[in-house]
Amino acid sequence: MLYLWLKAFHVIFVVAWFAGLFYLPRLFIYHCDTTDPAGDARFQVMERRLFKFTVMNTVIAVICGIGLLIVQPAWLTQHWLQLKLALVVALLAFQWSGWLLVVAFRDGRNRHNDRWYRWYNEIPTLLLFAIVILVVLKPTL
Ligand code: HEM
């Protein structure tokens, strides 16, 4: 029963986490075309607040995920789970890159155009597909 509760909250906070991962690059897409100082300042505040909110959801989703592994440690021996964890590390690296971009915008050092951010936006989508397919199908690798 505890396991199922942890899984429910894991999925809920993963959804909230991804809302942030999808929205932050959208803000970058609009921000890089903004030239007026008031608009620039508003985007900076939105990006910083969204990032912090996303980190909170990340922490809760990861804690619930670790809780699932504490209750069911046998998953750790399965290759699909090991691959999933490697993809989660890639996801966290993507998230960290998002923070570096927030700081670059804050310091007036953005070097990318909206086309670049549109491609950047696809990275979490690919990771989401891969991770969800792994956890649901649990393939024998
Ligand atoms: C450190 C981070 C994470 C850990 C330790 C972790 C661990 C786990 C574990 C042990 C399960 C239970 C598997 C089962 O009972 O079938 C699970 C389920 C799940 N995880 Fe994660 N996870 C993490 C991050 C993520 C991420 C980033 C995503 C989405 C991209 C994700 C999506 C899911 C989904 C959708 C399920 C439910 C699968 C099902 O019930 O069929 N998890 N996770």
XYZ file of C-alpha atoms and ligand atoms in Angstrom:
184
model
C 0.000 0.000 0.000
C 2.833 2.416 0.931
C 4.429 1.487 -2.390
C 1.338 2.497 -4.370
C 1.015 5.802 -2.488
C 4.655 6.567 -3.189
C 4.141 5.709 -6.855
C 1.063 7.947 -7.096
C 2.980 10.910 -5.647
C 6.025 10.071 -7.765
C 3.929 10.314 -10.946
C 2.113 13.492 -9.776
C 5.385 15.311 -9.062
C 7.027 13.999 -12.244
C 4.137 15.620 -14.177
C 4.625 18.916 -12.280
C 8.407 18.682 -12.832
C 7.926 18.292 -16.579
C 5.505 21.206 -16.741
C 8.476 23.352 -15.653
C 10.927 21.641 -18.026
C 8.609 22.344 -20.961
C 7.691 25.878 -19.967
C 11.192 27.240 -19.228
C 12.472 26.894 -22.841
C 9.199 28.496 -24.066
C 10.029 31.514 -21.883
C 13.524 31.581 -23.424
C 11.989 31.516 -26.941
C 9.924 34.645 -26.178
C 12.627 36.268 -24.027
C 15.334 36.228 -26.718
C 13.143 38.417 -28.977
C 12.437 40.925 -26.190
C 14.295 44.220 -26.495
C 12.518 46.551 -24.046
C 14.005 46.680 -20.503
C 10.628 46.206 -18.737
C 9.865 43.064 -20.779
C 13.370 41.748 -20.187
C 13.065 42.269 -16.413
C 9.658 40.539 -16.355
C 10.996 37.473 -18.171
C 13.951 37.298 -15.786
C 11.615 37.182 -12.776
C 9.354 34.576 -14.450
C 12.328 32.360 -15.370
C 13.880 32.489 -11.901
C 10.589 31.754 -10.116
C 9.647 28.971 -12.527
C 13.068 27.369 -12.113
C 12.840 27.390 -8.303
C 9.310 25.943 -8.393
C 10.518 23.240 -10.786
C 13.381 22.311 -8.447
C 10.880 21.807 -5.620
C 8.889 19.376 -7.794
C 12.120 17.636 -8.852
C 13.137 17.072 -5.230
C 9.748 15.581 -4.258
C 9.584 13.346 -7.377
C 13.126 12.068 -6.742
C 12.456 11.472 -3.017
C 9.344 9.436 -3.920
C 11.378 7.529 -6.558
C 14.070 6.715 -3.997
C 11.308 5.693 -1.554
C 9.995 3.238 -4.169
C 13.472 1.720 -4.464
C 13.813 1.445 -0.679
C 10.517 -0.478 -0.499
C 11.345 -2.550 -3.607
C 15.190 -2.705 -3.874
C 15.034 -5.624 -6.352
C 14.278 -3.112 -9.135
C 17.896 -1.942 -8.875
C 19.129 -5.223 -10.379
C 17.036 -4.707 -13.541
C 18.669 -3.105 -16.550
C 15.625 -1.040 -17.583
C 15.748 0.679 -14.175
C 19.492 1.262 -14.439
C 19.010 2.770 -17.901
C 16.123 4.874 -16.574
C 18.368 6.263 -13.821
C 21.037 7.133 -16.420
C 18.388 9.036 -18.396
C 17.289 10.803 -15.194
C 20.899 11.975 -14.752
C 20.749 13.322 -18.344
C 17.460 15.048 -17.456
C 19.048 16.663 -14.392
C 21.961 17.836 -16.572
C 19.412 19.389 -18.954
C 17.762 21.106 -15.978
C 21.127 22.441 -14.810
C 21.770 23.818 -18.318
C 18.406 25.601 -17.963
C 19.689 27.353 -14.831
C 22.862 28.404 -16.658
C 20.649 29.930 -19.376
C 18.525 31.744 -16.749
C 21.753 33.265 -15.374
C 23.005 34.129 -18.892
C 19.767 36.036 -19.629
C 20.029 37.785 -16.241
C 23.588 38.914 -17.076
C 22.701 39.962 -20.650
C 24.841 37.140 -22.092
C 22.239 35.215 -24.124
C 23.886 33.983 -27.346
C 21.087 31.873 -28.840
C 18.142 32.664 -31.121
C 14.573 31.333 -30.938
C 15.353 28.519 -33.418
C 18.054 27.230 -31.088
C 15.635 27.283 -28.110
C 12.996 25.431 -30.149
C 15.464 22.545 -30.632
C 16.582 22.795 -27.005
C 12.905 22.425 -26.079
C 12.817 18.940 -27.673
C 15.412 17.429 -25.308
C 13.019 16.868 -22.352
C 10.393 15.525 -24.780
C 12.786 12.816 -26.018
C 13.828 11.938 -22.457
C 10.175 11.756 -21.363
C 9.333 9.301 -24.174
C 12.334 7.117 -23.380
C 11.809 7.054 -19.590
C 8.047 6.416 -19.661
C 8.427 3.633 -22.261
C 11.131 2.032 -20.074
C 9.118 2.133 -16.827
C 5.867 0.943 -18.397
C 7.215 -1.774 -20.746
C 10.137 -2.802 -18.487
C 11.993 -4.424 -21.399
C 14.569 -7.147 -20.687
C 17.783 -5.506 -21.857
C 15.864 9.590 -9.312
C 14.752 9.637 -10.019
C 13.779 8.486 -10.147
C 13.718 7.286 -9.465
C 14.639 6.767 -8.362
C 12.568 6.576 -9.969
C 12.165 5.322 -9.565
C 10.969 4.722 -9.916
C 10.504 3.433 -9.468
C 11.298 2.499 -8.544
C 9.285 3.210 -10.002
C 8.359 2.003 -9.749
C 8.283 1.090 -10.954
C 7.072 0.197 -10.858
O 6.519 -0.036 -9.769
O 6.623 -0.298 -11.906
C 8.935 4.365 -10.799
C 7.756 4.526 -11.496
C 7.531 5.486 -12.430
N 8.415 6.483 -12.777
Fe 10.165 6.936 -11.849
N 11.959 7.337 -10.934
C 12.676 8.514 -11.088
C 12.404 9.528 -11.994
C 11.406 9.490 -12.950
C 11.257 10.406 -14.055
C 12.187 11.579 -14.357
C 10.131 10.034 -14.745
C 9.518 10.621 -16.002
C 10.207 11.077 -16.992
C 9.567 8.896 -14.079
C 8.403 8.278 -14.452
C 7.835 7.215 -13.797
C 6.523 6.667 -14.107
C 5.544 7.181 -15.171
C 6.330 5.582 -13.242
C 5.087 4.687 -13.130
C 5.285 3.419 -13.962
C 4.145 2.427 -13.827
O 3.435 2.414 -12.821
O 3.987 1.595 -14.737
N 10.370 8.584 -12.997
N 9.990 5.258 -10.743
